Coordinates of C-alpha atoms in Angstrom, one line a residue:
M1 CA 6.7 4.9 -22.3
K2 CA 6.9 7.9 -20.0
T3 CA 3.9 9.5 -21.7
L4 CA 1.9 6.5 -20.8
L5 CA 2.9 6.1 -17.2
R6 CA 3.6 9.6 -16.0
R7 CA 3.0 10.9 -12.5
S8 CA -0.3 10.1 -10.9
A9 CA -1.5 10.2 -7.3
A10 CA -1.6 7.0 -5.2
L11 CA -4.0 4.5 -6.7
A12 CA -6.7 2.6 -4.9
L13 CA -5.2 -0.7 -6.0
T14 CA -3.4 -1.5 -2.8
L15 CA -6.8 -1.1 -1.2
L16 CA -8.2 -3.8 -3.3
A17 CA -5.1 -6.0 -3.0
G18 CA -5.0 -5.6 0.7
A19 CA -8.7 -6.4 1.1
A20 CA -8.4 -5.8 4.8
R21 CA -5.2 -3.7 5.0
A22 CA -4.9 -0.6 7.1
A23 CA -5.9 2.5 5.3
G24 CA -3.2 4.9 4.2
P25 CA -3.6 8.6 3.4
A26 CA -6.7 9.8 1.7
M27 CA -6.8 8.8 -1.9
D28 CA -6.6 11.4 -4.6
A29 CA -7.8 11.0 -8.1
A30 CA -5.3 9.6 -10.5
E31 CA -4.1 11.9 -13.3
K32 CA -5.6 11.1 -16.7
Q33 CA -3.0 9.6 -19.1
P34 CA -2.7 9.6 -22.9
V35 CA -4.8 7.0 -24.6
N36 CA -3.2 3.5 -24.7
Y37 CA -4.6 2.1 -28.0
T38 CA -2.9 -1.3 -27.5
A39 CA -4.6 -1.9 -24.2
I40 CA -8.0 -0.6 -25.5
A41 CA -7.8 -2.9 -28.5
M42 CA -7.1 -5.9 -26.4
F43 CA -9.8 -5.0 -23.9
V44 CA -12.4 -4.5 -26.8
A45 CA -11.5 -8.0 -28.0
F46 CA -12.1 -9.4 -24.5
V47 CA -15.5 -7.5 -24.3
G48 CA -16.5 -8.7 -27.8
L49 CA -15.8 -12.3 -26.8
T50 CA -17.6 -12.2 -23.5
L51 CA -20.6 -10.4 -25.1
G52 CA -20.8 -13.2 -27.6
I53 CA -20.8 -15.7 -24.7
T54 CA -23.6 -13.6 -23.0
Y55 CA -25.7 -13.8 -26.1
W56 CA -25.3 -17.6 -26.2
A57 CA -25.9 -17.9 -22.4
A58 CA -29.1 -15.8 -22.6
S59 CA -30.9 -18.6 -24.5
K60 CA -30.0 -21.0 -21.7
A61 CA -30.7 -18.8 -18.7
K62 CA -34.5 -19.2 -18.8
S63 CA -35.1 -21.0 -15.5
A64 CA -34.1 -19.9 -12.0
A65 CA -31.7 -22.8 -11.7
A66 CA -30.0 -21.8 -14.9
F67 CA -29.9 -18.1 -14.0
Y68 CA -28.6 -18.5 -10.5
T69 CA -26.4 -21.6 -10.8
A70 CA -26.0 -22.5 -14.5
G71 CA -28.3 -25.4 -13.8
G72 CA -25.4 -27.3 -12.1
S73 CA -23.8 -27.8 -15.5
I74 CA -20.3 -26.4 -14.6
T75 CA -17.6 -29.0 -14.2
G76 CA -15.3 -29.1 -11.2
F77 CA -12.3 -27.9 -13.3
Q78 CA -14.3 -25.1 -14.9
N79 CA -15.7 -24.0 -11.6
G80 CA -12.3 -24.1 -9.9
L81 CA -11.0 -21.8 -12.7
A82 CA -14.0 -19.5 -12.3
I83 CA -13.5 -19.4 -8.5
A84 CA -9.9 -18.5 -9.0
G85 CA -11.0 -15.8 -11.5
D86 CA -13.4 -14.5 -8.9
Y87 CA -10.8 -14.4 -6.2
M88 CA -7.8 -13.0 -8.2
S89 CA -8.3 -9.3 -8.8
A90 CA -6.4 -6.8 -10.8
A91 CA -4.9 -5.7 -7.5
T92 CA -3.7 -9.2 -6.7
L93 CA -1.4 -8.7 -9.7
L94 CA -0.5 -5.1 -9.2
G95 CA -0.8 -4.5 -5.4
L96 CA 0.9 -7.7 -4.2
T97 CA 3.7 -7.4 -6.8
A98 CA 4.4 -3.9 -5.5
M99 CA 4.3 -5.2 -1.9
V100 CA 7.0 -7.9 -2.6
Y101 CA 9.0 -5.3 -4.5
G102 CA 8.9 -2.9 -1.5
Q103 CA 8.8 -5.2 1.5
G104 CA 10.0 -8.6 0.3
V105 CA 8.7 -11.6 2.2
D106 CA 6.0 -9.5 3.9
G107 CA 4.2 -9.7 0.6
Y108 CA 4.4 -13.5 0.6
I109 CA 3.1 -13.7 4.2
Y110 CA 0.2 -11.6 3.1
M111 CA -0.5 -14.0 0.2
V112 CA -0.4 -16.9 2.6
A113 CA -3.1 -15.2 4.8
F114 CA -5.3 -14.9 1.7
F115 CA -4.7 -18.6 0.8
V116 CA -5.3 -20.4 4.1
G117 CA -9.0 -20.0 3.9
W118 CA -9.2 -22.5 1.0
P119 CA -8.3 -25.7 3.0
L120 CA -11.1 -24.7 5.4
I121 CA -13.5 -24.5 2.6
L122 CA -12.3 -27.8 1.0
F123 CA -12.3 -30.0 4.1
M124 CA -15.2 -28.5 6.1
M125 CA -17.6 -26.7 3.8
A126 CA -17.6 -27.6 0.1
E127 CA -19.5 -30.9 0.3
R128 CA -22.1 -29.7 2.7
L129 CA -22.5 -26.4 0.8
R130 CA -23.4 -28.3 -2.3
N131 CA -25.6 -30.9 -0.6
L132 CA -27.6 -28.4 1.4
G133 CA -27.7 -25.3 -0.8
R134 CA -29.8 -24.4 -3.7
F135 CA -29.0 -20.9 -4.9
T136 CA -27.5 -18.8 -2.0
F137 CA -25.7 -19.5 1.3
A138 CA -28.9 -18.4 3.1
D139 CA -30.4 -21.8 1.9
I140 CA -28.0 -23.5 4.3
A141 CA -28.3 -21.0 7.1
A142 CA -32.1 -21.2 7.1
Y143 CA -32.4 -24.9 6.3
R144 CA -34.0 -25.9 9.6
L145 CA -34.6 -22.4 11.1
D146 CA -37.2 -19.7 10.5
Q147 CA -37.0 -19.0 6.8
G148 CA -38.1 -15.4 6.8
K149 CA -36.1 -14.1 9.7
V150 CA -32.8 -15.9 8.9
R151 CA -33.0 -15.2 5.2
T152 CA -33.6 -11.5 5.9
M153 CA -30.5 -11.4 8.2
A154 CA -28.4 -13.3 5.7
A155 CA -29.5 -11.1 2.8
I156 CA -28.7 -7.9 4.8
S157 CA -25.1 -9.1 5.6
S158 CA -24.6 -10.4 2.0
L159 CA -25.7 -7.1 0.5
T160 CA -23.5 -5.2 3.0
V161 CA -20.5 -7.3 1.8
V162 CA -21.4 -6.9 -1.8
C163 CA -21.9 -3.1 -1.6
F164 CA -18.5 -2.5 0.1
Y165 CA -16.7 -4.7 -2.3
L166 CA -18.5 -3.1 -5.3
I167 CA -17.4 0.4 -4.1
A168 CA -13.8 -0.7 -3.9
Q169 CA -13.8 -2.4 -7.3
M170 CA -15.6 0.5 -9.0
V171 CA -13.3 3.1 -7.6
G172 CA -10.3 1.0 -8.4
A173 CA -11.5 0.5 -12.0
G174 CA -12.0 4.2 -12.5
Q175 CA -8.6 5.1 -11.2
L176 CA -6.9 2.2 -13.1
I177 CA -8.5 3.2 -16.4
K178 CA -7.5 6.8 -16.1
L179 CA -3.9 5.7 -15.6
L180 CA -3.6 2.9 -18.1
F181 CA -6.2 3.7 -20.7
G182 CA -6.4 7.4 -20.7
L183 CA -10.2 7.5 -20.3
D184 CA -12.2 9.7 -18.0
Y185 CA -13.1 8.3 -14.6
T186 CA -16.8 8.7 -15.0
I187 CA -16.7 7.1 -18.5
A188 CA -14.8 4.1 -17.0
L189 CA -17.5 3.6 -14.3
F190 CA -20.3 3.6 -16.9
V191 CA -18.4 1.2 -19.1
V192 CA -17.9 -1.2 -16.1
G193 CA -21.4 -0.8 -14.8
A194 CA -23.1 -1.2 -18.1
L195 CA -21.1 -4.4 -19.0
M196 CA -21.8 -5.8 -15.6
M197 CA -25.5 -5.3 -16.0
V198 CA -25.4 -6.9 -19.5
Y199 CA -23.6 -10.0 -18.3
V200 CA -25.7 -10.6 -15.2
T201 CA -29.1 -9.5 -16.5
F202 CA -29.0 -11.5 -19.7
G203 CA -26.5 -14.3 -19.1
G204 CA -26.9 -15.0 -15.4
M205 CA -24.4 -17.4 -13.9
I206 CA -23.5 -19.1 -17.2
A207 CA -22.2 -15.8 -18.7
T208 CA -20.6 -14.7 -15.4
T209 CA -18.8 -18.1 -15.0
W210 CA -17.3 -17.9 -18.5
V211 CA -16.3 -14.3 -18.1
Q212 CA -14.4 -15.4 -15.0
I213 CA -12.9 -18.4 -16.7
I214 CA -11.6 -16.3 -19.6
K215 CA -10.3 -13.6 -17.3
A216 CA -8.5 -16.2 -15.1
C217 CA -6.8 -17.7 -18.2
M218 CA -5.7 -14.2 -19.3
L219 CA -4.4 -13.3 -15.9
L220 CA -2.5 -16.6 -15.5
A221 CA -1.1 -16.4 -19.0
G222 CA -0.1 -12.7 -18.7
G223 CA 1.5 -13.2 -15.3
T224 CA 3.3 -16.4 -16.3
L225 CA 4.7 -14.8 -19.5
T226 CA 6.0 -11.8 -17.6
M227 CA 7.5 -14.0 -14.9
V228 CA 9.2 -16.3 -17.4
L229 CA 10.7 -13.4 -19.4
A230 CA 11.8 -11.8 -16.1
M231 CA 13.4 -15.0 -14.9
S232 CA 15.4 -15.3 -18.1
Y233 CA 17.3 -12.2 -17.0
F234 CA 18.7 -14.4 -14.1
D235 CA 19.2 -17.6 -16.2
F236 CA 16.1 -19.1 -14.5
S237 CA 18.1 -19.4 -11.3
Y238 CA 16.2 -18.7 -8.1
P239 CA 19.5 -18.4 -6.0
R240 CA 20.8 -15.9 -8.5
L241 CA 17.5 -14.0 -8.4
V242 CA 17.7 -13.8 -4.6
E243 CA 21.3 -12.8 -4.5
T244 CA 20.8 -10.0 -7.1
A245 CA 17.6 -8.8 -5.4
T246 CA 19.1 -8.6 -1.9
G247 CA 22.2 -6.8 -3.3
A248 CA 20.0 -4.2 -5.0
H249 CA 17.4 -3.6 -2.3
K250 CA 17.9 -1.2 0.6
L251 CA 16.7 -3.9 3.0
G252 CA 19.3 -6.4 1.9
F253 CA 18.8 -9.8 3.3
K254 CA 16.0 -8.4 5.6
L255 CA 13.9 -8.8 2.4
F256 CA 13.4 -12.4 3.6
T257 CA 12.5 -11.7 7.2
P258 CA 9.2 -10.3 8.4
N259 CA 9.2 -6.5 8.5
T260 CA 6.4 -4.0 9.0
L261 CA 3.5 -6.5 8.4
L262 CA 4.2 -8.2 11.7
A263 CA 5.1 -5.1 13.7
D264 CA 1.8 -5.2 15.5
P265 CA 1.1 -8.9 16.3
V266 CA -2.6 -8.3 17.3
N267 CA -3.3 -6.5 14.1
A268 CA -1.5 -9.1 12.1
V269 CA -3.4 -12.0 13.7
S270 CA -6.7 -10.1 13.2
L271 CA -5.8 -9.5 9.6
G272 CA -5.2 -13.2 9.1
V273 CA -8.4 -14.2 10.8
G274 CA -10.4 -11.8 8.6
L275 CA -8.8 -13.0 5.4
M276 CA -9.1 -16.6 6.3
F277 CA -12.6 -16.8 7.6
G278 CA -13.8 -13.9 5.4
T279 CA -13.0 -15.9 2.3
A280 CA -15.2 -18.7 3.7
G281 CA -18.1 -16.2 4.1
L282 CA -18.0 -14.2 0.9
P283 CA -21.4 -14.7 -0.8
H284 CA -20.1 -14.6 -4.4
I285 CA -17.6 -17.3 -3.6
L286 CA -20.1 -19.5 -1.7
M287 CA -22.6 -19.2 -4.5
R288 CA -20.2 -20.9 -6.9
F289 CA -20.5 -24.2 -5.1
F290 CA -24.1 -24.5 -6.3
T291 CA -23.1 -24.4 -10.0
V292 CA -21.7 -28.0 -10.1
A293 CA -23.5 -31.3 -10.3
D294 CA -22.6 -32.9 -7.0
A295 CA -20.5 -32.7 -3.8
K296 CA -17.6 -34.5 -5.6
A297 CA -17.4 -31.7 -8.2
A298 CA -17.6 -29.1 -5.4
R299 CA -14.5 -30.6 -3.7
K300 CA -12.7 -30.7 -7.1
S301 CA -13.6 -27.0 -7.6
V302 CA -11.9 -26.0 -4.4
L303 CA -8.9 -28.2 -5.1
Y304 CA -8.4 -26.7 -8.6
A305 CA -9.1 -23.2 -7.3
S306 CA -6.5 -23.6 -4.6
G307 CA -3.9 -24.8 -7.1
F308 CA -4.5 -21.9 -9.5
V309 CA -4.4 -19.3 -6.7
A310 CA -1.3 -20.8 -5.1
Y311 CA 0.5 -21.0 -8.4
F312 CA -0.4 -17.4 -9.2
F313 CA 0.8 -16.2 -5.8
N314 CA 4.2 -17.7 -6.5
V315 CA 4.3 -16.1 -9.9
I316 CA 3.6 -12.8 -8.2
F317 CA 6.4 -13.4 -5.7
L318 CA 8.9 -14.1 -8.4
M319 CA 7.8 -11.0 -10.4
G320 CA 8.2 -8.8 -7.4
L321 CA 11.7 -10.1 -6.6
A322 CA 12.7 -9.8 -10.3
A323 CA 11.4 -6.2 -10.4
I324 CA 13.7 -5.2 -7.7
T325 CA 16.6 -5.4 -10.1
I326 CA 14.9 -5.0 -13.6
V327 CA 12.7 -2.1 -12.6
G328 CA 14.4 -0.8 -9.4
Q329 CA 17.8 -0.3 -11.1
N330 CA 16.5 1.3 -14.3
P331 CA 16.3 5.1 -14.3
T332 CA 13.7 4.9 -17.1
F333 CA 11.0 3.9 -14.7
F334 CA 11.6 6.7 -12.1
E335 CA 10.5 10.3 -12.2
G336 CA 13.4 12.5 -13.3
G337 CA 15.4 9.4 -13.9
Q338 CA 16.4 9.2 -10.3
V339 CA 16.8 5.6 -9.2
G340 CA 15.3 5.0 -5.8
G341 CA 12.9 7.9 -6.2
K342 CA 9.2 7.8 -7.0
L343 CA 8.1 5.3 -9.7
I344 CA 6.4 6.8 -12.7
G345 CA 2.7 6.2 -12.2
G346 CA 3.0 5.4 -8.5
G347 CA 4.1 2.4 -6.4
N348 CA 1.5 0.0 -7.7
M349 CA 2.8 0.2 -11.3
V350 CA 5.7 -2.2 -10.6
A351 CA 4.1 -5.1 -12.5
M352 CA 3.3 -2.8 -15.4
H353 CA 6.9 -1.5 -15.5
L354 CA 8.2 -5.0 -15.4
A355 CA 6.0 -6.1 -18.3
N356 CA 7.2 -3.1 -20.3
A357 CA 10.8 -3.9 -19.5
V358 CA 10.7 -7.5 -20.5
G359 CA 8.0 -7.6 -23.2
G360 CA 7.6 -4.0 -24.5
N361 CA 4.4 -2.1 -25.2
L362 CA 2.6 -5.2 -26.4
L363 CA 2.9 -7.1 -23.1
L364 CA 2.2 -3.8 -21.2
G365 CA -1.0 -3.4 -23.2
F366 CA -2.0 -7.0 -22.6
L367 CA -1.6 -6.7 -18.8
S368 CA -3.4 -3.4 -18.8
A369 CA -6.4 -5.0 -20.6
V370 CA -6.2 -8.0 -18.2
A371 CA -6.2 -5.7 -15.2
F372 CA -9.5 -4.1 -16.4
A373 CA -11.0 -7.4 -17.4
T374 CA -10.4 -8.8 -13.9
I375 CA -12.4 -6.0 -12.3
L376 CA -15.2 -6.6 -14.8
A377 CA -15.3 -10.3 -13.9
V378 CA -15.3 -9.6 -10.1
V379 CA -18.1 -7.0 -10.2
S380 CA -20.2 -9.4 -12.3
G381 CA -19.9 -12.1 -9.6
L382 CA -20.7 -9.6 -6.9
A383 CA -23.7 -8.3 -8.7
L384 CA -25.1 -11.7 -9.3
A385 CA -24.7 -12.6 -5.6
G386 CA -26.4 -9.4 -4.6
A387 CA -29.3 -9.9 -7.1
S388 CA -29.8 -13.4 -5.8
A389 CA -30.0 -12.2 -2.2
I390 CA -32.7 -9.7 -3.2
S391 CA -34.8 -11.9 -5.5
H392 CA -34.3 -15.4 -4.1
D393 CA -34.0 -14.7 -0.4
L394 CA -36.0 -11.4 0.2
Y395 CA -38.6 -11.5 -2.6
A396 CA -39.3 -15.1 -3.1
R397 CA -38.9 -16.5 0.4
V398 CA -39.6 -13.5 2.7
I399 CA -42.1 -11.3 0.9
K400 CA -43.9 -14.0 -1.1
K401 CA -43.2 -16.7 1.5
G402 CA -42.3 -19.3 -1.2
A403 CA -45.3 -18.6 -3.4
A404 CA -43.6 -16.5 -6.1
S405 CA -43.5 -18.0 -9.6
E406 CA -40.2 -18.7 -11.2
N407 CA -40.8 -16.1 -13.8
D408 CA -41.5 -13.5 -11.2
E409 CA -38.4 -14.3 -9.3
L410 CA -36.3 -14.1 -12.4
R411 CA -37.8 -10.8 -13.3
V412 CA -37.0 -9.4 -9.9
S413 CA -33.5 -10.7 -10.1
R414 CA -32.9 -9.0 -13.4
F415 CA -34.3 -5.7 -12.1
A416 CA -32.1 -6.1 -9.0
S417 CA -29.0 -6.6 -11.3
I418 CA -29.8 -3.4 -13.1
G419 CA -30.4 -1.6 -9.8
L420 CA -27.1 -2.8 -8.4
G421 CA -25.3 -1.7 -11.5
L422 CA -26.7 1.8 -11.2
V423 CA -25.9 1.9 -7.4
A424 CA -22.4 0.8 -8.1
I425 CA -21.9 3.6 -10.6
L426 CA -23.3 6.2 -8.3
L427 CA -21.2 5.0 -5.4
G428 CA -18.1 4.9 -7.5
I429 CA -18.7 8.5 -8.4
A430 CA -19.4 9.5 -4.8
F431 CA -16.3 7.8 -3.4
E432 CA -13.9 8.8 -6.2
K433 CA -11.6 10.9 -4.0
M434 CA -12.1 9.2 -0.7
N435 CA -10.1 6.5 1.0
I436 CA -12.1 3.3 0.6
A437 CA -9.6 0.9 2.3
F438 CA -11.9 0.5 5.3
M439 CA -14.8 -0.6 3.1
V440 CA -12.8 -3.5 1.7
G441 CA -11.7 -4.4 5.2
L442 CA -15.2 -4.2 6.3
A443 CA -16.4 -6.5 3.5
F444 CA -14.0 -9.3 4.8
G445 CA -14.8 -8.4 8.4
V446 CA -18.5 -8.7 7.9
A447 CA -18.1 -11.9 5.9
A448 CA -16.0 -13.4 8.7
S449 CA -18.1 -12.0 11.6
A450 CA -21.7 -12.3 10.3
N451 CA -21.8 -14.9 7.5
F452 CA -19.2 -17.5 8.5
P453 CA -20.3 -18.1 12.2
I454 CA -23.9 -18.7 11.2
L455 CA -23.0 -20.8 8.2
I456 CA -20.6 -23.1 10.0
L457 CA -22.8 -23.5 13.1
S458 CA -25.8 -24.3 11.0
M459 CA -23.9 -27.1 9.3
Y460 CA -22.2 -28.5 12.4
W461 CA -24.0 -27.6 15.6
K462 CA -27.3 -29.2 16.5
G463 CA -28.0 -26.5 19.1
L464 CA -28.3 -23.5 16.8
T465 CA -31.7 -21.8 16.9
T466 CA -33.3 -19.0 15.0
K467 CA -32.9 -16.5 17.9
G468 CA -29.3 -17.4 18.3
A469 CA -28.5 -17.1 14.6
L470 CA -30.3 -13.7 14.4
A471 CA -28.5 -12.4 17.6
G472 CA -25.1 -13.6 16.5
G473 CA -25.4 -12.6 12.9
F474 CA -26.5 -9.0 13.7
V475 CA -23.9 -8.7 16.5
G476 CA -21.2 -9.8 14.1
L477 CA -22.4 -7.4 11.4
V478 CA -22.7 -4.4 13.7
S479 CA -19.5 -5.0 15.7
A480 CA -17.4 -5.4 12.5
V481 CA -18.7 -2.1 11.2
L482 CA -18.3 -0.3 14.5
F483 CA -14.8 -1.6 15.1
V484 CA -13.7 -0.4 11.7
V485 CA -15.4 3.0 12.1
F486 CA -13.7 3.5 15.5
S487 CA -10.3 2.5 14.2
K488 CA -7.6 4.9 13.1
S489 CA -8.4 4.1 9.4
V490 CA -11.7 5.8 9.7
W491 CA -12.0 7.7 13.0
V492 CA -8.8 9.6 12.5
T493 CA -7.9 9.4 8.8
V494 CA -11.4 9.9 7.4
L495 CA -13.4 11.6 10.1
G496 CA -10.6 13.7 11.4
F497 CA -10.8 12.9 15.1
E498 CA -7.5 13.2 17.1
K499 CA -7.4 9.6 18.5
A500 CA -8.9 6.3 17.5
I501 CA -11.4 4.6 20.0
F502 CA -10.5 1.1 18.7
P503 CA -6.7 0.7 18.7
W504 CA -6.5 -1.8 15.8
D505 CA -7.4 -1.6 12.1
Q506 CA -8.7 -5.1 11.7
P507 CA -12.0 -6.1 13.4
A508 CA -12.2 -9.9 12.8
L509 CA -10.2 -11.1 15.8
F510 CA -12.7 -9.4 18.0
S511 CA -16.0 -9.3 16.1
M512 CA -16.0 -12.9 14.9
P513 CA -15.5 -14.5 18.4
L514 CA -18.2 -12.1 19.7
A515 CA -20.6 -13.3 17.0
F516 CA -19.9 -17.0 17.9
L517 CA -20.3 -16.3 21.6
V518 CA -23.6 -14.5 21.3
T519 CA -24.9 -17.1 18.9
V520 CA -24.1 -20.0 21.3
L521 CA -25.4 -18.2 24.4
V522 CA -28.7 -17.1 23.0
S523 CA -29.3 -20.5 21.3
K524 CA -28.6 -22.3 24.6
M525 CA -31.0 -20.0 26.5
D526 CA -33.7 -20.5 24.0
A527 CA -36.2 -22.9 25.5
S528 CA -39.1 -22.2 23.1
A529 CA -41.1 -24.9 21.2
A530 CA -39.7 -23.6 18.0
A531 CA -36.2 -24.0 19.2
T532 CA -36.9 -27.6 20.2
N533 CA -38.2 -28.3 16.7
E534 CA -35.2 -26.6 15.1
R535 CA -32.8 -28.7 17.1
A536 CA -34.7 -31.9 16.2
G537 CA -34.4 -30.9 12.5
F538 CA -30.6 -31.3 12.6
E539 CA -30.8 -35.0 12.1
D540 CA -32.6 -34.6 8.8
Q541 CA -30.1 -31.9 7.8
Y542 CA -27.2 -34.1 8.8
V543 CA -28.3 -36.9 6.5
R544 CA -28.8 -34.5 3.6
A545 CA -25.4 -32.9 4.2
Q546 CA -23.6 -36.3 4.3
T547 CA -25.4 -38.1 1.5
G548 CA -26.7 -35.4 -0.8
I549 CA -30.1 -37.1 -1.0
G550 CA -32.4 -34.6 -2.6
A551 CA -29.6 -32.2 -3.5
S552 CA -29.3 -33.2 -7.1
Q553 CA -32.9 -32.0 -7.7
A554 CA -32.1 -28.7 -6.0
A555 CA -35.3 -29.1 -4.0
S556 CA -36.9 -26.0 -2.7
H557 CA -37.0 -25.8 1.1

């Protein structure tokens, strides 16, 4: 077991799990490990199954509706499982388990911050998203506004989110594979990039959806099995688990009180704002609401996704607590056999050590394969969202002004998918040894600051105008980027300056209200004839949002 999980430098997985967490020290490349044939065999089986699905989906993804949204053929339950699969990454399993293991209830608070965005989507957005949208969230934002200008802004912010997220996922994939599979970093990137291009280019949303469903089932099954086997060590008694964990951990009963996560209240609130509203502005999550038949199925999707995500977070919490005793008291899992020292493979390997302890090499291999599969599913969803922004928003609506044929739009989308795959590989290589935490934080920060304000105001506020949407969207985008660049995470840690200009690591608490304020002020000051017509168009939009009339045909607009 030691040969498999020997010493490596800190992985990027906490960066993915944190999604907006403050950056730590600069990330070094993980040390290549001996080949794990069990994990590779299981992953090859997963790839074989999903490629078969892609071959089947390719015959169905002939129209734009089928390619972008699976023709609205996905059920609420299937879409909920796919959304959960899109949202639960490898690092959700590895990084958050490690956080509970090290900091106790801080990890659970962190999970709650991830989770609270779902009720917002369920009660305020899901129905209107389905009734107003066609292929991308820009369909809603530009419904009654200037199509070319608003779609351009929405596409830019979407591609910004997609690129930062892709970098983080690709770097995480490369480092994870070096550690768990024993393959070279560059090879890992080409494997992930190539498979991503195949799924999206040939299978579109149908293939991407089923990849995410299968991955979600594997992740839920692997996590549940590990948790059940771990709980058997405590006779399935939660009180006994708590008693044992607090007795073994250096924090004692402080495991169940907030610790470092809430040390800086402003940063903590900003983190929560970014995770909550960023979730409601992620383009690859929003795109999933157009894959179902109607608004009722869209609401069901969120309900099911919320249930799966909440269940999995509780599984992770129990795994982390159990690992305090099962892993933390076992010298086998520490370098030099010194309990309390450095874990073999680094701090993020807690879940893998726990799987090995309770289920042997077979369960370890399965979780390793699942971890890689999750990254593959997430990057496929991101690539499809990015390709849709390029082909549907920029090419078909901005460049061709709605005159592009469906075949031309699909061809551009497939070329864009290949281009994004190549860009993802190159960026993964370029950022191999760099700290990329700020990029993931930036993805959520931009989503919360640029996408969410324009999206929610377009659905609920009659006074929104094109000028206001453009001003607020670009202010949110630029301010989120600048706040992160000027924070300690980048300004000091990455760029080497002595003192940060912006004192907090999380931008959303400041950049999102700024985006709302600018949008409202500019819209109210806009007295043009176009603005008058845009305000008048809200009544028609409101009827469509409430009733769905015209939505079932996914009418172009």
